[in-house]
Amino acid sequence: MSNIGFSFSDLIAGYVTAFDSSKGDSGTFELKTSDGRKFEIALTSMTYAELVRNLDEPFFDCTSQINSMLVPNCYLFVYGIFYPEADEQKFEAKHIVFLGRNENEYLFERPDWWVKQIRSLGDFYLKAQFEDGEIDYRKYRTGIGLVGSKEDSNRQETDTISRLVYGFATAYMMTGDDRYLEAAEKGTEYLRQHMRFLDEGEGICYWYHGVDVNPGGSEQKIFSSEFGDDYDAIPAYEQIYALAGPTQTYRITGDPRIIKDIDLTINLFNKYFLDKTEKGGFFSHIDPITLSPHSQTLGHNRAKKNWNSVGDHAPAYLINLWLATGKEEYATFLEYTFDTIEKRFPDYDNSPFVQERFYEDWSHDKTWGWQQNRAVVGHNLKIAWNLMRMNHLKPKENYVTLAEKIAEIMPAVGSDQQRGGWYDVVERTLKPGQEVHRFVWHNRKAWWQQEQAILAYLILTGSLDKPEYQRQSREAAAFYNAWFLDYVAGGIYFNVLANGIPYLLGTERGKGSHSMSGYHSFELAYLACVYTNLLITKQPMDLYFKPKPGGFSDNILRVAPDILPPGSVRIGDVWINGQKYTDFDAASLTVKLPVTQEDLKVRVRLLPTQVSFDATVLEVNNGIAKISLTGLLDANGVIRFQEAVSKATEQPINRLVLLLQDLECITTAGLRALIFTKQKLGSHVELYIVGAPENVKQFLMTSAFCDSVTVLDQYETLEMASV
């Protein structure tokens, strides 16, 4: 077909290379896609533009600034119409989404972008599952509709509860909002009471597929899976994801009952799913009666191994378990799974995609169900992401080599290089005459596969500092934040069409199902924040914990946010129950908890080892706001300082206290920012400068700035004197 003789609408993503305001009716600009193709795009009198926005943020119209924002190297999305004219397709823009106000700004790289997003997600699922505000998991349902309404089903699936518990626990870690921790702890307890099968004689624990809650309140236990691919079996991935939420909750609380359940479930994996022969690996399914992977009743799942049974241990629970405990046995388990992946999954002589399904002897299973000889794009990216995490724990050249190979191959075969975003399932090999890997069902894009791309390229950027990886991570995060956020109802869309328009049919219409709960979107918000702030933009990040008295071994709280490059992050400050606390090891990322029977709320500020500046709002109480300044306050730190002041003065205050103990230096640009801030606060707001190092204090004195402020060595001394 040499010519498409009809008009059609579509999306183009790319970088502006030129803009000509005099050409056409309203000007034209040239856009270069990720793979280097160029489009000339005409503006019209009806073209409108907006800035990418977060959940719970209003529409930001920048139509009047289009001409000034179309600068070289600006990455954007433009939706418009192709018209067939003069033997070519001419494109007219209808809708433009900018990712920032200039070519160097990506709004989703702001330090608090993902924190705000996870708070919105947490609120959405609290309201959807617990309408009246009381957190009672008897009201939980697996199926959640587009606007958060519950579907007509009494089913409670173990995995979806666990995934939502993961989301709530993670939201607490990022915000310190006690509502989320309450939801995580109650969800964990509900799983223990209703979904857990504890076999003390065997020394194992396994988890029901789910329960049906009858109208009278009685329960029908669903032991083996009733999901089509796994019917009447116990699949490994369901047991794996049953641990996702409890493990993340354990990171926060150290509840000893949780760690016991986890270890007993690991016993299940090692006793019944592990192939103890020289072949190694984990079987994908076992029979619910005999617990054998070789039972004839398993049908097409008999004696099989797959990506989920081997690889999903790490991201779902095992990495978080190691972060919480530091135990070598969990590190060894992780190493075993990644060595297996690196050895068994590559198949680059035959396909650019890894092999995902295997027979017992690791020969390739190309006949299984829907997968046949097909690739799930996100699984390839998931391998790259987790290999880099593992390499930070136990460095191996093979881990990095495979991760980089995947990262270099995948954009051309798994991403949409015209519109942005990442595809779902494709054929692993090309047929004669084909140049493009065929889509299996559709060219839609699922939310979870975007997550894998974003995290893979973010951690590669933060670990290896290659510009190409940063470009890929930005493009992936741009597509997700521009098209997957539901600004009307809240939450994240399951699927969008190739052009970014939400796909709202069938099971892909809802916000909760067998496949979707509070896991991938929350995990993305958390780790995108960790990788962006701590590894790439070099900004601080606060995490929150609430350890139970005596919960963690030796009263040691481990606060590493993820398995990051050794030495890349340190603890800057710790507060316990709102008071500054100093018994911590900054380099090893551990806090020695006080011996007490009282509840502790621990706030930890993590800093990149080479942080340049940080301004953190510590508290706003009774009209007094406290902000801590760290590092070098120069021209680059002024915006961060002003953002902190804006946050601290959202409500009227009468005193602003700047804590400067950790401010190493201040430049004239930083000093001007202080002077300007005092002016804007007005004479009715007192400004206190507390604990400034001698060099900083002397610099402030030379400007006469201190004439209009109160300078103290310790603010607490003043507070005690005024009591």
PDB file of N, CA and C in Angstrom, residues 535-610:
ATOM      1  N   LEU A 535      19.680   9.285  43.376  1.00  0.00           N
ATOM      2  CA  LEU A 535      20.750   8.905  42.448  1.00  0.00           C
ATOM      3  C   LEU A 535      20.962   9.896  41.310  1.00  0.00           C
ATOM      4  N   ILE A 536      19.919  10.593  40.877  1.00  0.00           N
ATOM      5  CA  ILE A 536      20.024  11.372  39.639  1.00  0.00           C
ATOM      6  C   ILE A 536      20.027  12.871  39.889  1.00  0.00           C
ATOM      7  N   THR A 537      18.966  13.410  40.482  1.00  0.00           N
ATOM      8  CA  THR A 537      18.901  14.857  40.707  1.00  0.00           C
ATOM      9  C   THR A 537      19.570  15.271  42.008  1.00  0.00           C
ATOM     10  N   LYS A 538      19.980  14.292  42.820  1.00  0.00           N
ATOM     11  CA  LYS A 538      20.713  14.549  44.068  1.00  0.00           C
ATOM     12  C   LYS A 538      19.912  15.414  45.030  1.00  0.00           C
ATOM     13  N   GLN A 539      18.713  14.957  45.330  1.00  0.00           N
ATOM     14  CA  GLN A 539      17.846  15.633  46.288  1.00  0.00           C
ATOM     15  C   GLN A 539      17.579  14.706  47.475  1.00  0.00           C
ATOM     16  N   PRO A 540      17.319  15.269  48.643  1.00  0.00           N
ATOM     17  CA  PRO A 540      17.047  14.433  49.823  1.00  0.00           C
ATOM     18  C   PRO A 540      15.674  13.791  49.747  1.00  0.00           C
ATOM     19  N   MET A 541      15.461  12.804  50.591  1.00  0.00           N
ATOM     20  CA  MET A 541      14.185  12.108  50.643  1.00  0.00           C
ATOM     21  C   MET A 541      13.950  11.639  52.076  1.00  0.00           C
ATOM     22  N   ASP A 542      12.733  11.830  52.564  1.00  0.00           N
ATOM     23  CA  ASP A 542      12.372  11.392  53.904  1.00  0.00           C
ATOM     24  C   ASP A 542      11.573  10.098  53.848  1.00  0.00           C
ATOM     25  N   LEU A 543      11.881   9.178  54.772  1.00  0.00           N
ATOM     26  CA  LEU A 543      11.118   7.945  54.930  1.00  0.00           C
ATOM     27  C   LEU A 543      10.633   7.848  56.369  1.00  0.00           C
ATOM     28  N   TYR A 544       9.513   7.145  56.552  1.00  0.00           N
ATOM     29  CA  TYR A 544       8.890   7.027  57.863  1.00  0.00           C
ATOM     30  C   TYR A 544       8.762   5.557  58.252  1.00  0.00           C
ATOM     31  N   PHE A 545       8.982   5.273  59.539  1.00  0.00           N
ATOM     32  CA  PHE A 545       8.876   3.928  60.082  1.00  0.00           C
ATOM     33  C   PHE A 545       8.154   4.013  61.431  1.00  0.00           C
ATOM     34  N   LYS A 546       7.572   2.905  61.847  1.00  0.00           N
ATOM     35  CA  LYS A 546       6.897   2.855  63.151  1.00  0.00           C
ATOM     36  C   LYS A 546       7.170   1.500  63.794  1.00  0.00           C
ATOM     37  N   PRO A 547       8.409   1.295  64.243  1.00  0.00           N
ATOM     38  CA  PRO A 547       8.791  -0.028  64.770  1.00  0.00           C
ATOM     39  C   PRO A 547       8.091  -0.355  66.075  1.00  0.00           C
ATOM     40  N   LYS A 548       7.702  -1.603  66.194  1.00  0.00           N
ATOM     41  CA  LYS A 548       7.110  -2.082  67.435  1.00  0.00           C
ATOM     42  C   LYS A 548       8.217  -2.308  68.467  1.00  0.00           C
ATOM     43  N   PRO A 549       7.930  -2.080  69.746  1.00  0.00           N
ATOM     44  CA  PRO A 549       8.958  -2.284  70.777  1.00  0.00           C
ATOM     45  C   PRO A 549       9.570  -3.678  70.688  1.00  0.00           C
ATOM     46  N   GLY A 550      10.881  -3.728  70.518  1.00  0.00           N
ATOM     47  CA  GLY A 550      11.590  -5.000  70.447  1.00  0.00           C
ATOM     48  C   GLY A 550      11.357  -5.781  69.175  1.00  0.00           C
ATOM     49  N   GLY A 551      10.754  -5.153  68.188  1.00  0.00           N
ATOM     50  CA  GLY A 551      10.409  -5.882  66.973  1.00  0.00           C
ATOM     51  C   GLY A 551      11.610  -6.286  66.150  1.00  0.00           C
ATOM     52  N   PHE A 552      12.515  -5.349  65.887  1.00  0.00           N
ATOM     53  CA  PHE A 552      13.682  -5.635  65.061  1.00  0.00           C
ATOM     54  C   PHE A 552      14.816  -6.200  65.908  1.00  0.00           C
ATOM     55  N   SER A 553      15.535  -7.136  65.328  1.00  0.00           N
ATOM     56  CA  SER A 553      16.640  -7.780  66.022  1.00  0.00           C
ATOM     57  C   SER A 553      17.654  -6.742  66.489  1.00  0.00           C
ATOM     58  N   ASP A 554      18.075  -6.832  67.754  1.00  0.00           N
ATOM     59  CA  ASP A 554      19.061  -5.931  68.347  1.00  0.00           C
ATOM     60  C   ASP A 554      18.628  -4.468  68.309  1.00  0.00           C
ATOM     61  N   ASN A 555      17.322  -4.237  68.129  1.00  0.00           N
ATOM     62  CA  ASN A 555      16.795  -2.868  68.067  1.00  0.00           C
ATOM     63  C   ASN A 555      17.444  -2.038  66.954  1.00  0.00           C
ATOM     64  N   ILE A 556      17.808  -2.690  65.868  1.00  0.00           N
ATOM     65  CA  ILE A 556      18.414  -2.003  64.725  1.00  0.00           C
ATOM     66  C   ILE A 556      17.372  -1.842  63.631  1.00  0.00           C
ATOM     67  N   LEU A 557      17.069  -0.604  63.294  1.00  0.00           N
ATOM     68  CA  LEU A 557      16.165  -0.294  62.195  1.00  0.00           C
ATOM     69  C   LEU A 557      16.990  -0.017  60.944  1.00  0.00           C
ATOM     70  N   ARG A 558      16.753  -0.806  59.910  1.00  0.00           N
ATOM     71  CA  ARG A 558      17.469  -0.628  58.642  1.00  0.00           C
ATOM     72  C   ARG A 558      16.605   0.222  57.717  1.00  0.00           C
ATOM     73  N   VAL A 559      17.169   1.324  57.226  1.00  0.00           N
ATOM     74  CA  VAL A 559      16.368   2.314  56.501  1.00  0.00           C
ATOM     75  C   VAL A 559      16.806   2.491  55.052  1.00  0.00           C
ATOM     76  N   ALA A 560      17.657   1.601  54.531  1.00  0.00           N
ATOM     77  CA  ALA A 560      18.028   1.701  53.115  1.00  0.00           C
ATOM     78  C   ALA A 560      16.768   1.662  52.268  1.00  0.00           C
ATOM     79  N   PRO A 561      16.567   2.619  51.361  1.00  0.00           N
ATOM     80  CA  PRO A 561      15.328   2.666  50.586  1.00  0.00           C
ATOM     81  C   PRO A 561      15.224   1.590  49.527  1.00  0.00           C
ATOM     82  N   ASP A 562      16.361   1.155  49.017  1.00  0.00           N
ATOM     83  CA  ASP A 562      16.427   0.090  48.012  1.00  0.00           C
ATOM     84  C   ASP A 562      17.871  -0.382  47.980  1.00  0.00           C
ATOM     85  N   ILE A 563      18.170  -1.374  47.141  1.00  0.00           N
ATOM     86  CA  ILE A 563      19.565  -1.791  47.001  1.00  0.00           C
ATOM     87  C   ILE A 563      20.201  -0.848  45.981  1.00  0.00           C
ATOM     88  N   LEU A 564      20.856   0.181  46.490  1.00  0.00           N
ATOM     89  CA  LEU A 564      21.441   1.238  45.665  1.00  0.00           C
ATOM     90  C   LEU A 564      22.955   1.047  45.571  1.00  0.00           C
ATOM     91  N   PRO A 565      23.617   1.760  44.652  1.00  0.00           N
ATOM     92  CA  PRO A 565      25.080   1.656  44.564  1.00  0.00           C
ATOM     93  C   PRO A 565      25.721   1.921  45.920  1.00  0.00           C
ATOM     94  N   PRO A 566      26.637   1.061  46.343  1.00  0.00           N
ATOM     95  CA  PRO A 566      27.256   1.233  47.668  1.00  0.00           C
ATOM     96  C   PRO A 566      27.847   2.629  47.838  1.00  0.00           C
ATOM     97  N   GLY A 567      27.557   3.237  48.987  1.00  0.00           N
ATOM     98  CA  GLY A 567      28.111   4.549  49.292  1.00  0.00           C
ATOM     99  C   GLY A 567      27.401   5.714  48.646  1.00  0.00           C
ATOM    100  N   SER A 568      26.300   5.471  47.943  1.00  0.00           N
ATOM    101  CA  SER A 568      25.634   6.564  47.223  1.00  0.00           C
ATOM    102  C   SER A 568      24.692   7.367  48.101  1.00  0.00           C
ATOM    103  N   VAL A 569      24.297   6.807  49.258  1.00  0.00           N
ATOM    104  CA  VAL A 569      23.304   7.445  50.116  1.00  0.00           C
ATOM    105  C   VAL A 569      23.754   7.347  51.566  1.00  0.00           C
ATOM    106  N   ARG A 570      23.426   8.361  52.349  1.00  0.00           N
ATOM    107  CA  ARG A 570      23.700   8.351  53.786  1.00  0.00           C
ATOM    108  C   ARG A 570      22.505   8.921  54.537  1.00  0.00           C
ATOM    109  N   ILE A 571      22.471   8.673  55.824  1.00  0.00           N
ATOM    110  CA  ILE A 571      21.462   9.299  56.666  1.00  0.00           C
ATOM    111  C   ILE A 571      21.911  10.711  57.003  1.00  0.00           C
ATOM    112  N   GLY A 572      21.012  11.670  56.811  1.00  0.00           N
ATOM    113  CA  GLY A 572      21.315  13.045  57.181  1.00  0.00           C
ATOM    114  C   GLY A 572      20.833  13.369  58.580  1.00  0.00           C
ATOM    115  N   ASP A 573      19.578  13.065  58.853  1.00  0.00           N
ATOM    116  CA  ASP A 573      18.989  13.356  60.160  1.00  0.00           C
ATOM    117  C   ASP A 573      17.966  12.293  60.498  1.00  0.00           C
ATOM    118  N   VAL A 574      17.706  12.143  61.792  1.00  0.00           N
ATOM    119  CA  VAL A 574      16.681  11.230  62.290  1.00  0.00           C
ATOM    120  C   VAL A 574      15.874  11.965  63.353  1.00  0.00           C
ATOM    121  N   TRP A 575      14.572  11.775  63.303  1.00  0.00           N
ATOM    122  CA  TRP A 575      13.693  12.283  64.348  1.00  0.00           C
ATOM    123  C   TRP A 575      12.859  11.115  64.876  1.00  0.00           C
ATOM    124  N   ILE A 576      12.738  11.025  66.186  1.00  0.00           N
ATOM    125  CA  ILE A 576      11.866  10.025  66.802  1.00  0.00           C
ATOM    126  C   ILE A 576      10.805  10.758  67.608  1.00  0.00           C
ATOM    127  N   ASN A 577       9.566  10.487  67.264  1.00  0.00           N
ATOM    128  CA  ASN A 577       8.425  11.171  67.885  1.00  0.00           C
ATOM    129  C   ASN A 577       8.604  12.681  67.856  1.00  0.00           C
ATOM    130  N   GLY A 578       9.127  13.172  66.725  1.00  0.00           N
ATOM    131  CA  GLY A 578       9.257  14.602  66.512  1.00  0.00           C
ATOM    132  C   GLY A 578      10.509  15.239  67.078  1.00  0.00           C
ATOM    133  N   GLN A 579      11.310  14.476  67.836  1.00  0.00           N
ATOM    134  CA  GLN A 579      12.529  15.013  68.438  1.00  0.00           C
ATOM    135  C   GLN A 579      13.759  14.495  67.702  1.00  0.00           C
ATOM    136  N   LYS A 580      14.729  15.391  67.516  1.00  0.00           N
ATOM    137  CA  LYS A 580      15.945  14.991  66.814  1.00  0.00           C
ATOM    138  C   LYS A 580      16.664  13.893  67.595  1.00  0.00           C
ATOM    139  N   TYR A 581      17.199  12.918  66.852  1.00  0.00           N
ATOM    140  CA  TYR A 581      17.798  11.728  67.450  1.00  0.00           C
ATOM    141  C   TYR A 581      19.128  11.473  66.762  1.00  0.00           C
ATOM    142  N   THR A 582      20.137  11.118  67.529  1.00  0.00           N
ATOM    143  CA  THR A 582      21.488  11.067  66.962  1.00  0.00           C
ATOM    144  C   THR A 582      22.141   9.690  66.967  1.00  0.00           C
ATOM    145  N   ASP A 583      21.486   8.673  67.507  1.00  0.00           N
ATOM    146  CA  ASP A 583      22.114   7.353  67.581  1.00  0.00           C
ATOM    147  C   ASP A 583      21.844   6.575  66.299  1.00  0.00           C
ATOM    148  N   PHE A 584      22.587   6.916  65.262  1.00  0.00           N
ATOM    149  CA  PHE A 584      22.452   6.222  63.980  1.00  0.00           C
ATOM    150  C   PHE A 584      23.803   6.144  63.299  1.00  0.00           C
ATOM    151  N   ASP A 585      23.913   5.203  62.371  1.00  0.00           N
ATOM    152  CA  ASP A 585      25.117   5.039  61.562  1.00  0.00           C
ATOM    153  C   ASP A 585      24.792   5.543  60.166  1.00  0.00           C
ATOM    154  N   ALA A 586      25.293   6.718  59.836  1.00  0.00           N
ATOM    155  CA  ALA A 586      24.919   7.375  58.579  1.00  0.00           C
ATOM    156  C   ALA A 586      25.299   6.549  57.366  1.00  0.00           C
ATOM    157  N   ALA A 587      26.462   5.928  57.391  1.00  0.00           N
ATOM    158  CA  ALA A 587      26.949   5.203  56.219  1.00  0.00           C
ATOM    159  C   ALA A 587      26.254   3.862  56.036  1.00  0.00           C
ATOM    160  N   SER A 588      26.014   3.142  57.141  1.00  0.00           N
ATOM    161  CA  SER A 588      25.395   1.824  57.015  1.00  0.00           C
ATOM    162  C   SER A 588      23.878   1.899  56.949  1.00  0.00           C
ATOM    163  N   LEU A 589      23.320   3.107  57.072  1.00  0.00           N
ATOM    164  CA  LEU A 589      21.880   3.338  56.942  1.00  0.00           C
ATOM    165  C   LEU A 589      21.098   2.550  57.993  1.00  0.00           C
ATOM    166  N   THR A 590      21.570   2.629  59.232  1.00  0.00           N
ATOM    167  CA  THR A 590      20.890   1.963  60.338  1.00  0.00           C
ATOM    168  C   THR A 590      20.669   2.950  61.482  1.00  0.00           C
ATOM    169  N   VAL A 591      19.580   2.727  62.216  1.00  0.00           N
ATOM    170  CA  VAL A 591      19.251   3.532  63.389  1.00  0.00           C
ATOM    171  C   VAL A 591      19.174   2.595  64.585  1.00  0.00           C
ATOM    172  N   LYS A 592      19.907   2.922  65.652  1.00  0.00           N
ATOM    173  CA  LYS A 592      19.836   2.159  66.895  1.00  0.00           C
ATOM    174  C   LYS A 592      18.654   2.692  67.696  1.00  0.00           C
ATOM    175  N   LEU A 593      17.593   1.913  67.760  1.00  0.00           N
ATOM    176  CA  LEU A 593      16.365   2.369  68.397  1.00  0.00           C
ATOM    177  C   LEU A 593      16.516   2.379  69.915  1.00  0.00           C
ATOM    178  N   PRO A 594      15.890   3.327  70.584  1.00  0.00           N
ATOM    179  CA  PRO A 594      15.922   3.326  72.049  1.00  0.00           C
ATOM    180  C   PRO A 594      15.121   2.149  72.606  1.00  0.00           C
ATOM    181  N   VAL A 595      15.530   1.654  73.746  1.00  0.00           N
ATOM    182  CA  VAL A 595      14.812   0.564  74.410  1.00  0.00           C
ATOM    183  C   VAL A 595      13.625   1.173  75.143  1.00  0.00           C
ATOM    184  N   THR A 596      12.435   0.860  74.682  1.00  0.00           N
ATOM    185  CA  THR A 596      11.236   1.445  75.259  1.00  0.00           C
ATOM    186  C   THR A 596      10.039   0.569  74.930  1.00  0.00           C
ATOM    187  N   GLN A 597       8.997   0.694  75.713  1.00  0.00           N
ATOM    188  CA  GLN A 597       7.745   0.007  75.426  1.00  0.00           C
ATOM    189  C   GLN A 597       6.740   0.942  74.772  1.00  0.00           C
ATOM    190  N   GLU A 598       7.163   2.161  74.486  1.00  0.00           N
ATOM    191  CA  GLU A 598       6.297   3.135  73.840  1.00  0.00           C
ATOM    192  C   GLU A 598       6.369   2.994  72.324  1.00  0.00           C
ATOM    193  N   ASP A 599       5.296   3.426  71.660  1.00  0.00           N
ATOM    194  CA  ASP A 599       5.312   3.450  70.205  1.00  0.00           C
ATOM    195  C   ASP A 599       6.293   4.507  69.725  1.00  0.00           C
ATOM    196  N   LEU A 600       7.027   4.191  68.685  1.00  0.00           N
ATOM    197  CA  LEU A 600       8.002   5.114  68.115  1.00  0.00           C
ATOM    198  C   LEU A 600       7.620   5.444  66.678  1.00  0.00           C
ATOM    199  N   LYS A 601       7.647   6.715  66.345  1.00  0.00           N
ATOM    200  CA  LYS A 601       7.488   7.126  64.953  1.00  0.00           C
ATOM    201  C   LYS A 601       8.814   7.728  64.511  1.00  0.00           C
ATOM    202  N   VAL A 602       9.451   7.061  63.564  1.00  0.00           N
ATOM    203  CA  VAL A 602      10.797   7.431  63.148  1.00  0.00           C
ATOM    204  C   VAL A 602      10.740   8.078  61.766  1.00  0.00           C
ATOM    205  N   ARG A 603      11.302   9.259  61.687  1.00  0.00           N
ATOM    206  CA  ARG A 603      11.447   9.951  60.397  1.00  0.00           C
ATOM    207  C   ARG A 603      12.929  10.039  60.082  1.00  0.00           C
ATOM    208  N   VAL A 604      13.290   9.574  58.901  1.00  0.00           N
ATOM    209  CA  VAL A 604      14.697   9.534  58.499  1.00  0.00           C
ATOM    210  C   VAL A 604      14.870  10.344  57.228  1.00  0.00           C
ATOM    211  N   ARG A 605      15.806  11.270  57.262  1.00  0.00           N
ATOM    212  CA  ARG A 605      16.121  12.015  56.048  1.00  0.00           C
ATOM    213  C   ARG A 605      17.350  11.397  55.394  1.00  0.00           C
ATOM    214  N   LEU A 606      17.171  10.889  54.177  1.00  0.00           N
ATOM    215  CA  LEU A 606      18.262  10.294  53.417  1.00  0.00           C
ATOM    216  C   LEU A 606      18.821  11.332  52.457  1.00  0.00           C
ATOM    217  N   LEU A 607      20.142  11.350  52.360  1.00  0.00           N
ATOM    218  CA  LEU A 607      20.816  12.311  51.498  1.00  0.00           C
ATOM    219  C   LEU A 607      21.725  11.592  50.513  1.00  0.00           C
ATOM    220  N   PRO A 608      21.766  12.045  49.274  1.00  0.00           N
ATOM    221  CA  PRO A 608      22.834  11.579  48.389  1.00  0.00           C
ATOM    222  C   PRO A 608      24.171  11.978  49.001  1.00  0.00           C
ATOM    223  N   THR A 609      25.177  11.178  48.837  1.00  0.00           N
ATOM    224  CA  THR A 609      26.458  11.478  49.472  1.00  0.00           C
ATOM    225  C   THR A 609      27.061  12.768  48.952  1.00  0.00           C
ATOM    226  N   GLN A 610      26.610  13.239  47.793  1.00  0.00           N
ATOM    227  CA  GLN A 610      27.128  14.485  47.252  1.00  0.00           C
ATOM    228  C   GLN A 610      26.014  15.517  47.088  1.00  0.00           C
TER     229      GLN A 610
END
